[in-house]
Amino acid sequence: MARVLVTGGAGYIGSHTCRALRAAGHEPVVLDDLSSGHAAAVRGLPLAEGDVADPEVLASTFDRSGPFDAVVHFAARISVPESVSDPLGYYRANTAAALTLVEAAVARGVGAFVLSSTAAVYGHPREQPIGEDAPLAPTSPYGASKAMVERILADASRAHGLRYAALRYFNAAGADPAGDLGEEHDPETHLIPLALAAAAGRRPPLELFGTDYPTPDGTCVRDYVHVCDLARAHCLAVEALVAGEPGGVFNLGTGRGHSNREVLGVVEEIVGRPVPAVEAPRRPGDPPELVADPRRFRERFGWEPGLSELRTIVETAWRFARSRWADGGAAPGAPTGA
Ligand code: UDP
């Protein structure tokens, strides 16, 4: 049993990870400022409301709820285009805040740290699938802000013996099969929730960004990994690091790519209605293809992404979306109050 500080635990991947940690017998304590997370997503868990970048908030969380065996750090800003227009805000929220947290973890003798990282650290890699040893060449401040945190962890590991796992997610998607926990970004920018809402007639037609990529059907190819498989991966990483595994950097994906058109086809099958879509120009910064080589994490931690078939991802996301709409929740991307 590990006591785990989960920053950003009320967010999408964070809340699923808290649930997985609990199911495995651990004790997650959530630190979240609720700027984008939802308190309801962590109902029943200890929740400290505050900013992870604030040393006083961290000190009081460690004093009141520690000691912790591990820290899992999700709290961050996640929009690539927003990071281009507000780079300094991203370096503050993602890099400076993580530095403050790593300092606190080292000072308090926490031995294990799991970082929510991203495939965006690779930029536009030439070779697919992408192994962890591919060069780090982020093309956005978002990707750079996470690559810097990875470097901070590598150096803290060498100097202070902090064991860490930087988990580079490919495309996180899907929802808990129970239907009560899922993806609720505001504004929503991700393909699957937007396509589901468009098919349900709850949003205007989807804009399909770019149909002239050098891919089999001209649309971008991504490696979708189910959020519950990601949650389980964090749990395995915590357990291994606490037990003394040295850690490192790891891709979390399936090794299979799906084009945007293929995703829309599966959404149509599951919803039973066409996805109204209009072809639109490429979205700046989108690489044509991002597919993980996930072998390192699978082999080292015995991880099996068993829910990450695209159909299962879309089915669970659809179940969650319908339950939110039935509760009166707005469609993703709809103006507040719609
Ligand atoms: N996409 C799209 N229309 C949308 C949202 C996304 O065509 O309204 C495309 C996007 O350009 C990319 C893919 O869907 O090729 C996955 O995008 P998403 O934002 O879901 O994840 P990302 O790959 O950016 O992390």
Coordinates of C-alpha atoms and ligand atoms in Angstrom, one line a residue:
M1 CA 0.0 0.0 0.0
A2 CA 1.4 3.4 -1.0
R3 CA 0.3 6.8 0.0
V4 CA 0.5 8.9 -3.2
L5 CA 0.2 12.6 -3.8
V6 CA -1.7 13.1 -7.1
T7 CA -1.4 16.6 -8.4
G8 CA -4.1 17.4 -11.0
G9 CA -5.9 14.3 -9.7
A10 CA -9.3 15.9 -10.5
G11 CA -8.5 16.1 -14.3
Y12 CA -9.1 13.5 -17.0
I13 CA -6.2 11.1 -16.7
G14 CA -5.6 12.1 -13.0
S15 CA -9.1 11.0 -11.9
H16 CA -8.9 7.7 -13.7
T17 CA -5.5 7.2 -12.1
C18 CA -6.8 7.9 -8.6
R19 CA -9.5 5.3 -9.2
A20 CA -6.9 2.7 -10.4
L21 CA -4.7 3.5 -7.4
R22 CA -7.6 3.0 -5.0
A23 CA -8.7 -0.2 -6.7
A24 CA -5.1 -1.5 -6.2
G25 CA -5.3 -0.7 -2.5
H26 CA -3.3 2.5 -2.5
E27 CA -4.1 5.8 -0.8
P28 CA -4.3 8.7 -3.3
V29 CA -4.4 12.3 -1.9
V30 CA -5.4 14.8 -4.6
L31 CA -3.9 18.3 -4.9
D32 CA -5.8 20.3 -7.6
D33 CA -6.8 23.9 -8.0
L34 CA -9.9 22.8 -9.9
S35 CA -9.2 25.3 -12.7
S36 CA -9.9 22.6 -15.2
G37 CA -10.5 19.5 -13.1
H38 CA -13.8 18.5 -11.5
A39 CA -14.2 17.9 -7.7
A40 CA -17.0 15.4 -8.5
A41 CA -14.4 13.2 -10.3
V42 CA -12.6 12.6 -7.0
R43 CA -15.6 12.4 -4.7
G44 CA -14.7 10.3 -1.7
L45 CA -11.0 11.0 -1.9
P46 CA -9.0 13.5 0.2
L47 CA -8.8 16.7 -1.9
A48 CA -6.5 19.6 -1.1
E49 CA -7.6 22.6 -3.2
G50 CA -4.7 24.7 -4.3
D51 CA -1.9 25.6 -6.8
V52 CA 0.9 23.1 -7.1
A53 CA 3.3 26.0 -7.9
D54 CA 2.8 27.6 -4.5
P55 CA 5.4 26.4 -2.0
E56 CA 3.1 27.2 0.9
V57 CA 0.3 25.0 -0.5
L58 CA 2.8 22.2 -1.0
A59 CA 4.2 22.6 2.5
S60 CA 0.8 22.4 4.1
T61 CA -0.3 19.5 1.9
F62 CA 2.9 17.5 2.9
D63 CA 2.4 18.5 6.5
R64 CA -1.3 17.6 6.7
S65 CA -1.5 14.7 4.4
G66 CA 2.0 13.3 4.1
P67 CA 4.3 11.5 4.3
F68 CA 4.0 10.3 0.8
D69 CA 5.7 7.3 -0.8
A70 CA 5.2 8.7 -4.3
V71 CA 4.1 11.8 -6.2
V72 CA 2.2 11.5 -9.5
H73 CA 2.2 14.9 -11.3
F74 CA -0.5 15.7 -13.7
A75 CA -1.3 19.3 -12.9
A76 CA -0.4 21.2 -16.1
R77 CA -1.8 23.1 -19.1
I78 CA -2.3 20.9 -22.1
S79 CA -3.1 23.0 -25.2
V80 CA -0.5 23.1 -28.0
P81 CA -1.9 26.2 -29.7
E82 CA -2.5 28.0 -26.4
S83 CA 1.2 27.3 -25.5
V84 CA 2.2 29.0 -28.8
S85 CA 0.4 32.2 -27.9
D86 CA 1.3 32.1 -24.2
P87 CA 4.7 30.4 -23.9
L88 CA 5.7 32.1 -20.7
G89 CA 2.4 31.0 -19.0
Y90 CA 3.2 27.4 -20.1
Y91 CA 6.7 27.5 -18.8
R92 CA 5.5 28.8 -15.5
A93 CA 2.5 26.4 -15.2
N94 CA 4.3 23.3 -16.5
T95 CA 8.0 23.7 -15.9
A96 CA 8.4 26.1 -13.0
A97 CA 5.6 24.5 -11.0
A98 CA 7.1 21.0 -11.6
L99 CA 10.5 22.3 -10.4
T100 CA 8.8 23.6 -7.2
L101 CA 7.1 20.2 -6.7
V102 CA 10.3 18.2 -7.4
E103 CA 12.2 20.3 -4.9
A104 CA 9.5 19.7 -2.3
A105 CA 9.5 15.9 -3.0
V106 CA 13.3 15.7 -2.7
A107 CA 13.3 17.9 0.5
R108 CA 10.6 15.6 2.0
G109 CA 12.4 12.4 1.1
V110 CA 9.8 11.1 -1.4
G111 CA 11.6 8.4 -3.3
A112 CA 9.3 8.0 -6.3
F113 CA 8.0 10.5 -8.9
V114 CA 5.7 9.8 -11.9
L115 CA 5.5 12.5 -14.5
S116 CA 2.6 13.0 -17.0
S117 CA 4.7 13.6 -20.1
T118 CA 3.8 13.6 -23.8
A119 CA 4.7 12.4 -27.3
A120 CA 4.9 16.2 -28.1
V121 CA 8.5 16.0 -26.7
Y122 CA 9.4 14.3 -30.0
G123 CA 8.1 17.0 -32.4
H124 CA 7.8 15.7 -35.9
P125 CA 9.9 12.5 -35.9
R126 CA 10.9 10.9 -39.2
E127 CA 10.7 7.3 -38.1
Q128 CA 7.6 5.5 -36.9
P129 CA 7.0 3.8 -34.6
I130 CA 8.8 6.2 -32.2
G131 CA 11.2 4.7 -29.7
E132 CA 12.2 6.5 -26.5
D133 CA 15.7 7.1 -27.9
A134 CA 14.4 9.2 -30.8
P135 CA 15.7 12.8 -30.5
L136 CA 13.7 15.2 -28.4
A137 CA 12.7 18.0 -30.7
P138 CA 9.5 19.6 -29.4
T139 CA 7.9 22.0 -31.9
S140 CA 5.7 23.8 -29.3
P141 CA 6.3 25.5 -26.0
Y142 CA 3.9 22.8 -24.6
G143 CA 6.2 19.9 -25.7
A144 CA 9.3 21.9 -24.6
S145 CA 7.8 22.7 -21.2
K146 CA 7.4 18.9 -20.5
A147 CA 10.9 18.0 -22.0
M148 CA 12.4 20.5 -19.5
V149 CA 10.7 18.7 -16.6
E150 CA 12.0 15.4 -17.8
R151 CA 15.5 16.9 -17.8
I152 CA 14.9 18.3 -14.2
L153 CA 13.9 14.8 -13.1
A154 CA 16.9 13.1 -14.8
D155 CA 19.3 15.5 -13.0
A156 CA 17.4 15.2 -9.6
S157 CA 17.6 11.4 -10.0
R158 CA 21.4 11.5 -10.6
A159 CA 22.1 14.0 -7.8
H160 CA 19.5 13.0 -5.2
G161 CA 18.5 9.4 -6.0
L162 CA 14.9 10.3 -6.9
R163 CA 13.4 7.4 -8.9
Y164 CA 11.2 8.7 -11.6
A165 CA 9.1 7.6 -14.6
A166 CA 8.3 10.1 -17.3
L167 CA 5.4 8.6 -19.1
R168 CA 5.1 10.0 -22.7
Y169 CA 1.4 9.5 -23.6
F170 CA 0.4 9.3 -27.2
N171 CA -3.4 10.0 -27.7
A172 CA -5.3 9.5 -24.4
A173 CA -8.9 8.7 -25.1
G174 CA -12.0 6.8 -23.9
A175 CA -13.7 6.7 -20.5
D176 CA -14.1 4.5 -17.5
P177 CA -16.4 1.6 -18.7
A178 CA -18.7 2.4 -15.7
G179 CA -19.8 5.5 -17.6
D180 CA -19.4 8.0 -14.7
L181 CA -15.9 9.3 -15.4
G182 CA -14.5 10.6 -18.7
E183 CA -13.1 13.4 -20.7
E184 CA -14.5 16.8 -19.9
H185 CA -12.3 19.6 -21.3
D186 CA -13.5 23.1 -21.7
P187 CA -13.1 24.0 -24.4
E188 CA -12.9 20.5 -25.9
T189 CA -10.4 20.2 -28.7
H190 CA -10.0 16.5 -29.0
L191 CA -11.1 14.5 -32.0
I192 CA -13.2 11.7 -30.4
P193 CA -15.4 13.7 -28.0
L194 CA -16.0 16.3 -30.7
A195 CA -16.9 13.7 -33.3
L196 CA -19.3 12.0 -30.9
A197 CA -21.0 15.3 -30.1
A198 CA -21.2 16.2 -33.8
A199 CA -22.8 12.8 -34.6
A200 CA -25.3 13.3 -31.8
G201 CA -26.3 16.6 -33.3
R202 CA -25.1 18.5 -30.3
R203 CA -22.4 20.4 -32.1
P204 CA -21.8 21.9 -35.5
P205 CA -20.1 19.7 -38.1
L206 CA -16.6 18.6 -37.2
E207 CA -13.8 20.3 -39.0
L208 CA -11.4 17.7 -40.3
F209 CA -8.0 19.3 -40.1
G210 CA -6.0 18.4 -43.2
T211 CA -6.8 15.8 -45.9
D212 CA -3.5 16.1 -47.9
Y213 CA -1.0 14.5 -45.5
P214 CA 1.4 11.9 -46.8
T215 CA -0.7 9.1 -45.1
P216 CA -2.8 6.3 -46.7
D217 CA -6.0 8.3 -46.7
G218 CA -4.5 11.8 -46.4
T219 CA -5.5 12.4 -42.8
C220 CA -3.3 12.4 -39.7
V221 CA -2.5 9.1 -38.0
R222 CA -2.5 8.8 -34.2
D223 CA -1.9 6.1 -31.6
Y224 CA -5.0 6.0 -29.3
V225 CA -4.5 4.6 -25.8
H226 CA -7.4 4.0 -23.4
V227 CA -7.4 6.3 -20.3
C228 CA -7.9 3.3 -18.0
D229 CA -4.9 1.6 -19.6
L230 CA -2.9 4.8 -18.9
A231 CA -4.3 4.9 -15.3
R232 CA -3.1 1.3 -14.8
A233 CA 0.3 2.2 -16.2
H234 CA 0.7 4.9 -13.6
C235 CA -0.3 2.5 -10.9
L236 CA 2.3 0.0 -12.1
A237 CA 5.0 2.7 -12.3
V238 CA 4.2 3.8 -8.7
E239 CA 4.4 0.3 -7.3
A240 CA 7.7 -0.5 -9.2
L241 CA 9.4 2.8 -8.2
V242 CA 8.4 2.5 -4.6
A243 CA 9.8 -1.0 -4.7
G244 CA 13.1 0.3 -6.0
E245 CA 12.9 0.2 -9.8
P246 CA 15.1 2.9 -11.1
G247 CA 12.6 4.1 -13.7
G248 CA 13.4 6.3 -16.8
V249 CA 11.4 7.6 -19.8
F250 CA 8.6 5.5 -21.3
N251 CA 6.2 5.7 -24.2
L252 CA 2.6 4.8 -23.5
G253 CA 0.8 3.9 -26.6
T254 CA -0.3 0.7 -28.4
G255 CA 2.0 0.7 -31.4
R256 CA -1.0 0.9 -33.8
G257 CA -2.0 4.0 -35.7
H258 CA -5.5 5.1 -36.8
S259 CA -6.2 7.8 -39.3
N260 CA -8.7 10.6 -38.5
R261 CA -11.0 9.2 -41.1
E262 CA -10.8 5.8 -39.6
V263 CA -11.7 7.3 -36.2
L264 CA -14.8 9.0 -37.7
G265 CA -15.8 5.7 -39.3
V266 CA -15.7 3.9 -35.9
V267 CA -17.7 6.8 -34.3
E268 CA -20.3 6.4 -37.0
E269 CA -20.6 2.7 -36.4
I270 CA -20.9 3.1 -32.6
V271 CA -23.3 6.0 -32.7
G272 CA -25.3 4.7 -35.7
R273 CA -25.3 8.0 -37.4
P274 CA -23.0 9.9 -39.8
V275 CA -20.5 12.4 -38.3
P276 CA -21.2 15.7 -40.1
A277 CA -17.8 16.9 -41.1
V278 CA -16.2 19.6 -43.3
E279 CA -12.7 19.4 -44.7
A280 CA -10.6 22.1 -43.3
P281 CA -6.9 23.2 -43.6
R282 CA -4.2 21.5 -41.6
R283 CA -4.0 22.5 -38.0
P284 CA -0.6 24.2 -37.5
G285 CA 1.9 22.0 -35.8
D286 CA 0.2 18.6 -36.4
P287 CA 2.7 15.9 -37.4
P288 CA 1.3 13.6 -40.1
E289 CA 1.9 10.5 -37.9
L290 CA 2.6 9.7 -34.3
V291 CA 2.8 6.0 -33.4
A292 CA 4.5 4.7 -30.3
D293 CA 6.9 1.9 -29.9
P294 CA 5.6 0.9 -26.5
R295 CA 7.8 -2.1 -25.9
R296 CA 10.0 -0.6 -23.2
F297 CA 7.2 0.0 -20.7
R298 CA 5.4 -3.3 -21.5
E299 CA 8.5 -5.4 -21.0
R300 CA 9.7 -3.6 -17.9
F301 CA 6.3 -3.3 -16.1
G302 CA 4.2 -6.1 -17.6
W303 CA 1.7 -3.6 -18.9
E304 CA -1.1 -4.8 -21.2
P305 CA -3.2 -2.0 -22.8
G306 CA -6.3 -4.3 -22.8
L307 CA -9.0 -1.6 -23.4
S308 CA -7.2 0.2 -26.2
E309 CA -8.9 -1.2 -29.2
L310 CA -10.3 1.8 -31.1
R311 CA -13.9 0.4 -30.8
T312 CA -13.6 0.0 -27.1
I313 CA -12.2 3.5 -26.7
V314 CA -15.1 5.0 -28.7
E315 CA -17.8 2.9 -27.0
T316 CA -16.7 3.9 -23.6
A317 CA -16.4 7.6 -24.6
W318 CA -19.9 7.4 -26.1
R319 CA -21.3 5.8 -22.9
F320 CA -19.8 8.6 -20.8
A321 CA -20.9 11.4 -23.2
R322 CA -24.5 10.1 -23.1
S323 CA -24.6 9.9 -19.4
R324 CA -23.3 13.5 -19.1
W325 CA -25.9 14.8 -21.5
A326 CA -28.6 12.8 -19.6
D327 CA -27.4 14.6 -16.4
G328 CA -27.8 17.9 -18.2
G329 CA -24.1 18.4 -19.0
A330 CA -23.3 20.6 -22.0
A331 CA -21.9 19.1 -25.2
P332 CA -18.1 19.6 -25.3
G333 CA -17.1 22.9 -26.8
A334 CA -20.6 24.3 -26.4
P335 CA -20.7 27.8 -24.8
T336 CA -21.1 27.7 -21.1
G337 CA -24.8 27.6 -20.2
A338 CA -25.8 26.0 -23.5
Ligands
UDP1 N1 -8.7 16.9 -35.3 C1 -9.6 17.3 -36.3 N2 -10.6 18.0 -35.9 C2 -10.9 18.4 -34.7 C3 -10.0 18.0 -33.6 C4 -8.9 17.2 -34.0 O1 -9.4 17.0 -37.5 O2 -11.9 19.1 -34.4 C5 -7.5 16.1 -35.7 C6 -6.2 16.7 -35.4 O3 -5.8 17.6 -36.4 C7 -5.3 15.5 -35.3 C8 -6.2 14.4 -34.7 O4 -7.5 14.9 -35.0 O5 -4.8 15.1 -36.6 C9 -6.0 14.2 -33.2 O6 -6.2 15.5 -32.6 P1 -6.4 15.6 -31.0 O7 -6.6 17.1 -30.8 O8 -7.5 14.8 -30.6 O9 -5.1 15.1 -30.4 P2 -3.5 15.4 -30.6 O10 -3.0 14.5 -31.6 O11 -3.5 16.9 -31.1 O12 -2.9 15.2 -29.3

